Short mmCIF file of C-alpha atoms in Angstrom, two decimals:
data_model
loop_
_atom_site.label_atom_id
_atom_site.label_comp_id
_atom_site.label_asym_id
_atom_site.label_seq_id
_atom_site.Cartn_x
_atom_site.Cartn_y
_atom_site.Cartn_z
CA UNK B 131 13.69 288.59 175.42
CA UNK B 132 15.17 290.96 172.84
CA UNK B 133 17.22 289.89 169.81
CA UNK B 134 17.47 293.33 168.15
CA UNK B 135 20.48 295.34 169.24
CA UNK B 136 18.50 298.56 169.05
CA UNK B 137 15.70 297.21 171.24
CA UNK B 138 18.18 295.73 173.69
CA UNK B 139 20.12 298.99 173.98
CA UNK B 140 16.85 300.92 174.42
CA UNK B 141 15.82 298.83 177.40
CA UNK B 142 19.26 298.62 178.97
CA UNK B 143 19.79 302.38 178.88
CA UNK B 144 16.40 303.24 180.38
CA UNK B 145 16.25 304.26 184.10
CA UNK B 146 15.45 301.83 186.93
CA UNK B 147 17.23 298.94 185.21
CA UNK B 148 17.84 296.96 188.40
CA UNK B 149 14.23 297.34 189.55
CA UNK B 150 12.95 296.23 186.14
CA UNK B 151 15.26 293.21 186.05
CA UNK B 152 14.12 292.11 189.52
CA UNK B 153 10.47 292.58 188.63
CA UNK B 154 10.76 290.63 185.37
CA UNK B 155 12.64 287.86 187.16
CA UNK B 156 9.79 287.74 189.63
CA UNK B 157 7.34 287.40 186.74
CA UNK B 158 9.39 284.65 185.10
CA UNK B 159 9.01 282.57 188.26
CA UNK B 160 5.26 282.65 187.64
CA UNK B 161 5.92 280.96 184.26
CA UNK B 162 4.89 283.91 182.09
CA UNK B 163 5.85 283.40 178.45
CA UNK B 164 8.26 285.69 176.61
CA UNK B 165 5.52 287.51 174.71
CA UNK B 166 3.70 288.52 177.92
CA UNK B 167 6.92 289.56 179.63
CA UNK B 168 7.79 291.78 176.68
CA UNK B 169 4.34 293.36 176.94
CA UNK B 170 4.97 294.05 180.64
CA UNK B 171 8.38 295.59 179.87
CA UNK B 172 7.01 297.80 177.09
CA UNK B 173 4.26 299.14 179.39
CA UNK B 174 6.79 299.77 182.16
CA UNK B 175 9.04 301.64 179.76
CA UNK B 176 6.13 303.78 178.63
CA UNK B 177 5.37 304.64 182.28
CA UNK B 178 9.01 305.54 182.97
CA UNK B 179 9.12 307.85 179.96
CA UNK B 180 5.72 309.39 180.66
CA UNK B 181 6.55 310.29 184.26
CA UNK B 182 10.24 310.85 183.56
CA UNK B 183 11.16 308.52 186.42
CA UNK B 184 14.73 308.64 187.71
CA UNK B 185 16.73 306.22 189.83
CA UNK B 186 17.14 308.75 192.64
CA UNK B 187 13.54 309.97 192.68
CA UNK B 188 11.18 308.61 195.39
CA UNK B 189 8.06 310.70 194.82
CA UNK B 190 4.68 308.95 194.70
CA UNK B 191 2.52 308.80 191.57
CA UNK B 192 -1.13 309.49 192.19
CA UNK B 193 -3.84 307.31 190.72
CA UNK B 194 -5.23 310.33 188.87
CA UNK B 195 -1.85 310.81 187.13
CA UNK B 196 -1.78 307.11 186.32
CA UNK B 197 -5.22 307.40 184.71
CA UNK B 198 -3.93 310.17 182.44
CA UNK B 199 -0.95 308.02 181.56
CA UNK B 200 -3.23 305.14 180.63
CA UNK B 201 -5.36 307.41 178.45
CA UNK B 202 -2.26 308.54 176.50
CA UNK B 203 -1.05 304.95 176.14
CA UNK B 204 -4.43 303.87 174.76
CA UNK B 205 -4.35 306.68 172.19
CA UNK B 206 -0.99 305.41 171.00
CA UNK B 207 -2.56 301.97 170.40
CA UNK B 208 -5.35 302.11 167.80
CA UNK B 209 -8.20 299.68 168.40
CA UNK B 210 -7.59 296.51 166.49
CA UNK B 211 -10.39 296.06 163.95
CA UNK B 212 -12.38 298.62 165.91
CA UNK B 213 -13.13 296.03 168.58
CA UNK B 214 -14.49 297.46 171.85
CA UNK B 215 -13.64 294.21 173.59
CA UNK B 216 -9.95 294.36 172.72
CA UNK B 217 -9.89 298.00 173.80
CA UNK B 218 -11.36 297.14 177.19
CA UNK B 219 -8.90 294.28 177.63
CA UNK B 220 -5.95 296.53 176.81
CA UNK B 221 -7.21 299.19 179.18
CA UNK B 222 -7.57 296.72 182.05
CA UNK B 223 -4.21 295.10 181.29
CA UNK B 224 -2.34 298.42 181.39
CA UNK B 225 -3.92 299.25 184.75
CA UNK B 226 -2.91 295.86 186.15
CA UNK B 227 0.70 296.19 184.92
CA UNK B 228 1.16 299.79 185.99
CA UNK B 229 -0.23 299.33 189.52
CA UNK B 230 1.74 296.11 190.03
CA UNK B 231 5.02 297.67 188.82
CA UNK B 232 4.68 300.93 190.75
CA UNK B 233 3.75 299.01 193.90
CA UNK B 234 6.86 296.85 193.40
CA UNK B 235 9.14 299.89 193.40
CA UNK B 236 7.16 301.71 196.14
CA UNK B 237 6.11 304.64 193.98
CA UNK B 238 2.32 304.18 193.85
CA UNK B 239 -0.34 306.25 195.61
CA UNK B 240 -0.71 305.01 199.23
CA UNK B 241 -4.48 304.76 198.89
CA UNK B 242 -4.19 301.84 196.50
CA UNK B 243 -2.53 299.54 199.02
CA UNK B 244 -4.39 300.73 202.11
CA UNK B 245 -6.22 297.61 203.44
CA UNK B 246 -8.66 299.80 205.38
CA UNK B 247 -9.82 301.80 202.37
CA UNK B 248 -13.35 300.85 201.42
CA UNK B 249 -12.58 300.50 197.69
CA UNK B 250 -9.77 298.03 198.42
CA UNK B 251 -12.21 296.09 200.62
CA UNK B 252 -15.02 295.72 198.08
CA UNK B 253 -12.93 295.46 194.86
CA UNK B 254 -10.04 293.14 194.04
CA UNK B 255 -9.54 293.97 190.34
CA UNK B 256 -6.93 296.70 189.86
CA UNK B 257 -8.87 298.33 187.03
CA UNK B 258 -12.02 298.77 189.12
CA UNK B 259 -10.09 299.98 192.14
CA UNK B 260 -8.39 302.69 190.08
CA UNK B 261 -11.65 303.58 188.41
CA UNK B 262 -13.44 304.16 191.71
CA UNK B 263 -10.46 305.93 193.29
CA UNK B 264 -10.19 308.47 190.47
CA UNK B 265 -13.87 309.19 189.80
CA UNK B 266 -15.23 312.59 190.93
CA UNK B 267 -16.41 313.20 194.52
CA UNK B 268 -14.03 310.63 196.01
CA UNK B 269 -14.41 311.76 199.64
CA UNK B 270 -18.22 311.88 199.44
CA UNK B 271 -18.41 308.41 197.91
CA UNK B 272 -15.88 306.85 200.26
CA UNK B 273 -17.50 308.19 203.44
CA UNK B 274 -20.96 307.01 202.37
CA UNK B 275 -19.78 303.50 201.50
CA UNK B 276 -17.91 303.29 204.81
CA UNK B 277 -21.15 304.25 206.53
CA UNK B 278 -22.99 301.44 204.72
CA UNK B 279 -20.37 298.97 205.90
CA UNK B 280 -20.76 300.27 209.46
CA UNK B 281 -24.51 299.53 209.27
CA UNK B 282 -23.71 295.89 208.50
CA UNK B 283 -24.40 295.81 204.75
CA UNK B 284 -22.71 292.93 202.99
CA UNK B 285 -19.91 293.53 200.48
CA UNK B 286 -22.05 292.69 197.44
CA UNK B 287 -24.67 295.32 198.32
CA UNK B 288 -22.01 297.95 199.06
CA UNK B 289 -20.40 297.16 195.69
CA UNK B 290 -23.72 297.75 193.91
CA UNK B 291 -24.10 301.10 195.66
CA UNK B 292 -20.56 302.08 194.65
CA UNK B 293 -21.33 301.28 191.02
CA UNK B 294 -24.54 303.26 191.03
CA UNK B 295 -22.74 306.22 192.58
CA UNK B 296 -20.74 306.50 189.37
CA UNK B 297 -23.91 306.25 187.31
CA UNK B 298 -25.46 309.05 189.38
CA UNK B 299 -22.36 311.21 188.88
CA UNK B 300 -22.43 310.60 185.13
CA UNK B 301 -26.12 311.27 184.56
CA UNK B 302 -26.28 314.25 186.93
CA UNK B 303 -22.94 315.62 185.68
CA UNK B 304 -21.54 315.89 189.20
CA UNK B 305 -17.89 316.81 188.82
CA UNK B 306 -17.97 318.35 192.30
CA UNK B 307 -20.47 318.55 195.19
CA UNK B 308 -23.48 320.78 194.51
CA UNK B 309 -27.15 320.98 195.44
CA UNK B 310 -29.37 318.65 193.42
CA UNK B 311 -33.15 318.87 193.17
CA UNK B 312 -35.66 316.03 193.09
CA UNK B 313 -36.60 317.02 189.56
CA UNK B 314 -32.98 316.61 188.40
CA UNK B 315 -32.73 313.16 190.00
CA UNK B 316 -35.98 311.95 188.44
CA UNK B 317 -34.92 313.29 185.02
CA UNK B 318 -31.55 311.52 185.32
CA UNK B 319 -33.27 308.30 186.41
CA UNK B 320 -35.57 308.46 183.36
CA UNK B 321 -32.53 308.93 181.10
CA UNK B 322 -30.80 306.02 182.83
CA UNK B 323 -33.93 303.91 182.34
CA UNK B 324 -33.78 304.48 178.56
CA UNK B 325 -30.14 303.35 178.37
CA UNK B 326 -29.02 299.86 177.42
CA UNK B 327 -25.45 298.51 177.46
CA UNK B 328 -24.14 295.24 176.07
CA UNK B 329 -20.90 295.44 178.04
CA UNK B 330 -22.66 295.56 181.41
CA UNK B 331 -25.82 293.67 180.47
CA UNK B 332 -27.97 296.65 181.41
CA UNK B 333 -31.39 296.57 179.70
CA UNK B 334 -33.81 299.37 178.96
CA UNK B 335 -36.91 299.70 181.13
CA UNK B 336 -35.55 297.64 184.02
CA UNK B 337 -37.70 298.75 186.96
CA UNK B 338 -35.36 297.40 189.65
CA UNK B 339 -32.39 299.14 188.06
CA UNK B 340 -34.23 302.46 187.93
CA UNK B 341 -35.37 302.14 191.55
CA UNK B 342 -31.78 301.41 192.59
CA UNK B 343 -30.63 304.53 190.74
CA UNK B 344 -33.26 306.66 192.51
CA UNK B 345 -32.55 305.15 195.92
CA UNK B 346 -28.78 305.58 195.61
CA UNK B 347 -29.08 309.15 194.33
CA UNK B 348 -31.42 310.26 197.12
CA UNK B 349 -29.75 308.49 200.04
CA UNK B 350 -26.14 309.18 199.03
CA UNK B 351 -26.66 312.82 198.07
CA UNK B 352 -28.69 313.38 201.26
CA UNK B 353 -25.85 311.83 203.28
CA UNK B 354 -23.27 314.22 201.84
CA UNK B 355 -25.58 317.26 202.06
CA UNK B 356 -26.13 317.68 198.32
CA UNK B 357 -29.84 316.83 198.34
CA UNK B 358 -32.40 318.36 200.66
CA UNK B 359 -35.84 317.37 199.38
CA UNK B 360 -38.41 320.03 200.05
CA UNK B 361 -41.34 318.65 201.99
CA UNK B 362 -44.55 318.51 200.02
CA UNK B 363 -46.21 320.98 202.32
CA UNK B 364 -49.45 322.76 201.44
CA UNK B 365 -49.55 326.49 200.79
CA UNK B 366 -49.59 328.75 203.87
CA UNK B 367 -47.80 325.99 205.82
CA UNK B 368 -45.12 328.54 206.65
CA UNK B 369 -47.47 329.80 209.38
CA UNK B 370 -47.53 326.32 210.94
CA UNK B 371 -43.73 326.10 210.78
CA UNK B 372 -43.42 329.38 212.66
CA UNK B 373 -45.88 328.15 215.29
CA UNK B 374 -44.10 324.79 215.72
CA UNK B 375 -40.76 326.56 216.08
CA UNK B 376 -42.29 328.73 218.80
CA UNK B 377 -43.55 325.62 220.61
CA UNK B 378 -40.09 324.09 220.72
CA UNK B 379 -37.92 327.14 221.35
CA UNK B 380 -40.14 329.33 223.52
CA UNK B 381 -42.52 326.90 225.23
CA UNK B 382 -40.13 323.96 225.60
CA UNK B 383 -42.53 321.33 224.26
CA UNK B 384 -41.25 317.81 223.65
CA UNK B 385 -40.51 316.40 220.20
CA UNK B 386 -43.35 313.94 220.76
CA UNK B 387 -45.91 316.77 221.02
CA UNK B 388 -44.19 318.58 218.14
CA UNK B 389 -44.63 315.57 215.84
CA UNK B 390 -48.32 315.15 216.71
CA UNK B 391 -49.18 318.81 216.19
CA UNK B 392 -47.22 318.88 212.96
CA UNK B 393 -49.42 316.10 211.57
CA UNK B 394 -52.59 317.90 212.72
CA UNK B 395 -51.61 321.23 211.16
CA UNK B 396 -50.42 319.70 207.89
CA UNK B 397 -53.82 318.04 207.47
CA UNK B 398 -55.54 321.32 208.39
CA UNK B 399 -53.63 323.39 205.83
CA UNK B 400 -54.17 320.77 203.14
CA UNK B 401 -57.89 321.15 203.80
CA UNK B 402 -57.64 324.97 203.56
CA UNK B 403 -55.82 324.59 200.24
CA UNK B 404 -58.56 322.33 198.89
CA UNK B 405 -61.22 324.81 199.97
CA UNK B 406 -59.20 327.84 198.70
CA UNK B 407 -59.37 329.48 202.14
CA UNK B 408 -56.70 331.93 203.25
CA UNK B 409 -55.69 332.14 206.89
CA UNK B 410 -56.56 335.84 207.13
CA UNK B 411 -60.16 335.06 206.10
CA UNK B 412 -60.48 331.90 208.22
CA UNK B 413 -63.88 331.55 209.92
CA UNK B 414 -65.41 329.32 212.55
CA UNK B 415 -67.44 327.48 209.90
CA UNK B 416 -64.23 326.52 208.07
CA UNK B 417 -62.75 325.07 211.25
CA UNK B 418 -65.97 323.23 212.11
CA UNK B 419 -66.17 321.75 208.61
CA UNK B 420 -62.59 320.48 208.94
CA UNK B 421 -63.32 318.91 212.34
CA UNK B 422 -66.44 317.22 210.96
CA UNK B 423 -64.40 315.79 208.11
CA UNK B 424 -61.90 314.37 210.59
CA UNK B 425 -64.71 312.89 212.69
CA UNK B 426 -65.94 311.03 209.62
CA UNK B 427 -62.69 309.08 209.63
CA UNK B 428 -63.92 307.26 212.77
CA UNK B 429 -61.30 308.79 215.06
CA UNK B 430 -61.78 308.33 218.78
CA UNK B 431 -63.06 311.16 220.95
CA UNK B 432 -59.62 311.46 222.52
CA UNK B 433 -58.00 311.88 219.09
CA UNK B 434 -60.55 314.52 218.08
CA UNK B 435 -60.01 316.32 221.38
CA UNK B 436 -56.26 316.39 220.72
CA UNK B 437 -56.85 317.78 217.22
CA UNK B 438 -59.14 320.51 218.56
CA UNK B 439 -56.60 321.41 221.25
CA UNK B 440 -53.98 321.88 218.52
CA UNK B 441 -56.30 324.08 216.45
CA UNK B 442 -57.33 326.23 219.43
CA UNK B 443 -53.72 326.79 220.45
CA UNK B 444 -52.65 327.55 216.88
CA UNK B 445 -55.39 330.08 216.08
CA UNK B 446 -54.71 331.79 219.42
CA UNK B 447 -51.04 332.15 218.44
CA UNK B 448 -52.00 333.19 214.89
CA UNK B 449 -54.33 335.89 216.23
CA UNK B 450 -51.53 337.29 218.40
CA UNK B 451 -49.32 337.46 215.30
CA UNK B 452 -52.06 339.15 213.28
CA UNK B 453 -52.42 336.28 210.83
CA UNK B 454 -56.12 335.63 211.44
CA UNK B 455 -59.18 337.13 213.13
CA UNK B 456 -59.28 337.71 216.88
CA UNK B 457 -61.50 335.52 219.04
CA UNK B 458 -61.54 332.41 216.86
CA UNK B 459 -60.18 330.30 219.69
CA UNK B 460 -63.28 330.86 221.85
CA UNK B 461 -65.63 329.79 219.04
CA UNK B 462 -64.07 326.34 218.63
CA UNK B 463 -66.12 323.91 220.67
CA UNK B 464 -64.23 321.03 222.24
CA UNK B 465 -65.35 317.42 222.16
CA UNK B 466 -66.78 316.30 225.47
CA UNK B 467 -64.41 313.90 227.18
CA UNK B 468 -64.44 312.45 230.65
CA UNK B 469 -61.35 312.04 232.75
CA UNK B 470 -60.57 308.44 233.57
CA UNK B 471 -63.76 307.31 231.79
CA UNK B 472 -62.20 303.99 230.80
CA UNK B 473 -59.93 301.69 232.81
CA UNK B 474 -56.32 301.39 231.64
CA UNK B 475 -55.61 298.67 229.08
CA UNK B 476 -53.52 296.17 231.03
CA UNK B 477 -52.85 292.48 231.52
CA UNK B 478 -52.19 290.70 234.79
CA UNK B 479 -48.67 290.37 236.07
CA UNK B 480 -48.72 286.60 235.50
CA UNK B 481 -49.40 287.26 231.82
CA UNK B 482 -46.55 289.80 231.73
CA UNK B 483 -44.19 287.13 233.08
CA UNK B 484 -45.37 284.68 230.43
CA UNK B 485 -44.81 287.29 227.71
CA UNK B 486 -41.22 287.81 228.87
CA UNK B 487 -40.43 284.14 229.44
CA UNK B 488 -41.67 283.02 226.01
CA UNK B 489 -39.00 285.03 224.17
CA UNK B 490 -36.58 282.72 222.36
CA UNK B 491 -33.14 283.26 223.87
CA UNK B 492 -31.39 281.40 221.05
CA UNK B 493 -32.09 284.12 218.46
CA UNK B 494 -30.97 287.75 218.24
CA UNK B 495 -34.60 288.90 217.87
CA UNK B 496 -35.71 287.04 220.99
CA UNK B 497 -32.76 288.30 223.06
CA UNK B 498 -33.42 291.90 222.00
CA UNK B 499 -37.18 291.67 222.55
CA UNK B 500 -36.82 290.20 226.02
CA UNK B 501 -34.59 293.10 227.10
CA UNK B 502 -37.05 295.65 225.65
CA UNK B 503 -40.07 293.95 227.24
CA UNK B 504 -38.35 293.83 230.63
CA UNK B 505 -37.62 297.57 230.46
CA UNK B 506 -41.23 298.42 229.67
CA UNK B 507 -42.69 296.02 232.22
CA UNK B 508 -40.27 296.87 235.06
CA UNK B 509 -40.15 300.66 234.73
CA UNK B 510 -43.36 301.38 232.81
CA UNK B 511 -41.43 303.23 230.11
CA UNK B 512 -43.22 304.80 227.18
CA UNK B 513 -42.60 303.65 223.64
CA UNK B 514 -40.43 306.64 222.68
CA UNK B 515 -38.47 306.40 225.94
CA UNK B 516 -37.43 302.84 225.10
CA UNK B 517 -36.64 303.61 221.46
CA UNK B 518 -34.50 306.64 222.37
CA UNK B 519 -32.43 304.87 225.04
CA UNK B 520 -28.71 305.07 224.31
CA UNK B 521 -25.99 302.70 225.45
CA UNK B 522 -24.40 305.56 227.39
CA UNK B 523 -27.66 306.00 229.34
CA UNK B 524 -26.78 302.91 231.37
CA UNK B 525 -24.44 303.67 234.28
CA UNK B 526 -23.10 300.20 235.04
CA UNK B 527 -20.76 301.34 237.80
CA UNK B 528 -23.50 303.01 239.84
CA UNK B 529 -26.27 300.70 238.58
CA UNK B 530 -28.44 303.53 237.31
CA UNK B 531 -30.62 303.94 234.23
CA UNK B 532 -30.90 307.42 232.72
CA UNK B 533 -34.29 308.15 231.12
CA UNK B 534 -35.43 311.29 229.33
CA UNK B 535 -39.22 311.52 229.58
CA UNK B 536 -40.97 311.72 226.21
CA UNK B 537 -43.68 314.21 227.21
CA UNK B 538 -42.13 316.52 229.78
CA UNK B 539 -38.52 316.19 228.62
CA UNK B 540 -37.44 315.80 232.24
CA UNK B 541 -34.44 313.60 233.02
CA UNK B 542 -34.79 310.84 235.56
CA UNK B 543 -32.41 308.28 237.06
CA UNK B 544 -33.85 304.87 237.96
CA UNK B 545 -32.13 302.01 239.80
CA UNK B 546 -30.95 299.33 237.38
CA UNK B 547 -32.69 296.10 238.37
CA UNK B 548 -30.38 293.10 238.13
CA UNK B 549 -32.71 291.07 235.91
CA UNK B 550 -33.00 293.98 233.48
CA UNK B 551 -29.25 294.59 233.54
CA UNK B 552 -28.51 290.91 232.85
CA UNK B 553 -30.92 290.92 229.91
CA UNK B 554 -29.28 294.03 228.43
CA UNK B 555 -25.79 292.53 228.89
CA UNK B 556 -26.88 289.34 227.11
CA UNK B 557 -28.33 291.45 224.31
CA UNK B 558 -25.13 293.49 223.94
CA UNK B 559 -23.01 290.34 223.88
CA UNK B 560 -25.13 288.01 221.76
CA UNK B 561 -27.95 289.89 220.02
CA UNK B 562 -26.71 293.34 219.01
CA UNK B 563 -24.52 294.27 216.03
CA UNK B 564 -22.05 296.36 218.00
CA UNK B 565 -19.98 297.47 214.98
CA UNK B 566 -22.68 299.96 213.99
CA UNK B 567 -22.05 303.65 214.62
CA UNK B 568 -25.60 304.04 215.96
CA UNK B 569 -25.52 304.56 219.75
CA UNK B 570 -29.18 303.64 220.32
CA UNK B 571 -29.53 300.62 222.57
CA UNK B 572 -32.13 298.82 220.47
CA UNK B 573 -31.38 298.44 216.78
CA UNK B 574 -32.63 296.21 214.00
CA UNK B 575 -31.35 292.65 213.74
CA UNK B 576 -30.78 292.84 209.98
CA UNK B 577 -28.63 295.15 207.89
CA UNK B 578 -28.67 298.07 207.67
CA UNK B 579 -28.46 298.13 211.47
CA UNK B 580 -30.37 301.27 212.39
CA UNK B 581 -32.42 302.41 215.36
CA UNK B 582 -35.48 300.26 216.05
CA UNK B 583 -38.62 302.19 215.06
CA UNK B 584 -42.04 302.37 216.69
CA UNK B 585 -43.65 299.85 214.33
CA UNK B 586 -40.92 297.34 215.21
CA UNK B 587 -41.51 297.80 218.93
CA UNK B 588 -45.28 297.58 218.45
CA UNK B 589 -44.84 294.29 216.61
CA UNK B 590 -42.58 293.02 219.41
CA UNK B 591 -45.23 293.65 222.10
CA UNK B 592 -48.36 292.72 220.14
CA UNK B 593 -46.86 289.46 218.82
CA UNK B 594 -45.74 288.49 222.33
CA UNK B 595 -49.19 289.21 223.82
CA UNK B 596 -50.99 287.25 221.10
CA UNK B 597 -48.57 284.36 221.50
CA UNK B 598 -49.66 283.78 225.11
CA UNK B 599 -53.34 284.29 224.25
CA UNK B 600 -53.76 287.63 226.04
CA UNK B 601 -56.72 289.81 225.00
CA UNK B 602 -56.12 293.34 226.33
CA UNK B 603 -58.06 296.36 225.11
CA UNK B 604 -54.94 297.43 223.19
CA UNK B 605 -51.90 295.46 222.06
CA UNK B 606 -49.28 298.22 221.89
CA UNK B 607 -46.31 298.98 224.16
CA UNK B 608 -48.47 301.23 226.37
CA UNK B 609 -50.25 298.09 227.59
CA UNK B 610 -47.08 297.07 229.43
CA UNK B 611 -46.83 300.55 230.97
CA UNK B 612 -50.39 300.21 232.27
CA UNK B 613 -49.68 296.66 233.43
CA UNK B 614 -46.63 297.84 235.39
CA UNK B 615 -48.59 300.61 237.12
CA UNK B 616 -51.54 298.31 237.85
CA UNK B 617 -49.26 295.70 239.39
CA UNK B 618 -47.59 298.29 241.62
CA UNK B 619 -50.92 299.71 242.82
CA UNK B 620 -52.26 296.23 243.60
CA UNK B 621 -49.01 295.41 245.42
CA UNK B 622 -49.63 298.18 247.94
CA UNK B 623 -47.59 301.05 246.49
CA UNK B 624 -49.05 304.51 246.83
CA UNK B 625 -50.15 306.58 243.86
CA UNK B 626 -47.32 309.01 244.62
CA UNK B 627 -44.75 306.22 244.31
CA UNK B 628 -46.31 305.03 241.06
CA UNK B 629 -46.40 308.60 239.69
CA UNK B 630 -42.71 309.06 240.48
CA UNK B 631 -41.79 305.86 238.63
CA UNK B 632 -43.91 306.64 235.58
CA UNK B 633 -42.64 310.22 235.37
CA UNK B 634 -46.04 311.86 235.97
CA UNK B 635 -45.83 315.46 237.11
CA UNK B 636 -49.04 315.24 239.13
CA UNK B 637 -51.31 312.65 240.70
CA UNK B 638 -54.28 313.46 238.45
CA UNK B 639 -52.84 311.33 235.66
CA UNK B 640 -51.95 308.48 238.01
CA UNK B 641 -55.34 308.47 239.71
CA UNK B 642 -56.84 306.36 236.91
CA UNK B 643 -55.04 303.34 238.36
CA UNK B 644 -57.22 303.55 241.45
CA UNK B 645 -59.86 301.88 239.28
CA UNK B 646 -57.77 298.74 239.12
CA UNK B 647 -56.69 298.71 242.78
CA UNK B 648 -58.66 295.55 243.39
CA UNK B 649 -57.62 295.22 247.04
CA UNK B 650 -58.84 298.71 247.96
CA UNK B 651 -62.01 298.36 245.91
CA UNK B 652 -62.78 295.06 247.58
CA UNK B 653 -62.43 296.71 251.02
CA UNK B 654 -64.85 299.40 249.91
CA UNK B 655 -67.30 296.77 248.72
CA UNK B 656 -67.05 294.90 252.03
CA UNK B 657 -67.79 297.99 254.13
CA UNK B 658 -70.98 297.93 256.26
CA UNK B 659 -72.65 301.04 254.93
CA UNK B 660 -75.68 300.70 257.28
CA UNK B 661 -73.62 301.45 260.41
CA UNK B 662 -73.54 305.16 259.74
CA UNK B 663 -77.29 305.49 259.07
#
């Protein structure tokens, strides 16, 4: 390659001669021309001199050190004609040569050749791999991208998220983990929105690009604990937070009740804020006006009764804490409701069988839905009890199903019916993405594979009921719970047995199913009432 005696002596006297000869011979077998091989050798010689590499040394060179070496090499090569394109080509070429050469002699950072590392999975170009390895917040970025892969996201989507992580770091100036506010993120997104780049094809005012920036910033920074968005709570809501904490820690209420009362109180304090009413000056007329406003939204009497129960309990607690006037609780009039005034919304057991049998067992959605429907129909489980089931809740060896009741929080073990167990096994084998880290039994069928939510379960039940032409009073998952209880009562099971299965703590709640005990009601209707007169 070299005709000049000076150049030849310079390369022959440099360290690692044997390794360089073997590497260049390897390149010559790929039919590289002399000019390209000389470029490779000159880059290698620069690396040897920069790191002062010796024949006897076996230490590894980190990618961060290699980046600094590349920066110095680029400074020694002025841009030809000021061309950005030639500069980018030279930068990428040096990265390719340096990583290839150091890998050949076994001196490169182990991360670069780790096949399990997420950046080696989603990027093949050496320049991009080094770029993402050496950018700030490596651990935070790597763990988040690995999580996305575990949820089933495809490589292209993960790659987009990795790219936007670097944009977020640049525009938020995140050299290390720190707390970031929503205002900072929105300001950075606006700045990003005003930026255009010919090299990447990024245009100004691209709505999708800005939304991707916001989504990546919020989800990634939340994942690594750098972003905790403050809830948009009304003023004085701190009193509600103290009350809700007392409910959970002192009274042992379930998360289901906690969520409902949180919604009620947030709406109540938003109303107080609109009316400029402080809690210490709260009066009965203020509470009544709020209740009337809620009634105007066409809520059912049961919903209004639940709202009033929340308010009565809260003002009683607030009065004990000295936050409001004494005696307000007794002035709040409750909505008149009647126990068991309406029959339970149910469908016949034949319809339940049709609903289960019509699920397509050739698709992941149908396999999952059949297993969920069988659980609700067989055991009368509530919506939240099905959604919160974990894989570990199924004891296959002892054929038991562990259920934590949504309302009481009590734990209950139910016998695992064979048909239900077979449906779950089929779902785990053929319908569930089992590579996800989420332990919930029922997850979504599309990436990201997360826990199935209540709207998804509602759609599962309502669509199945409508498909078979059923017309119950309600189409939600609770219809199957009522259908299960109704079927058991009509099959001759006692109310105590039904209460035990449904997780009721007393028979008062279960007594409503006596209305649909058609066999017993028919016997009552057939009685000869004149005999006793």
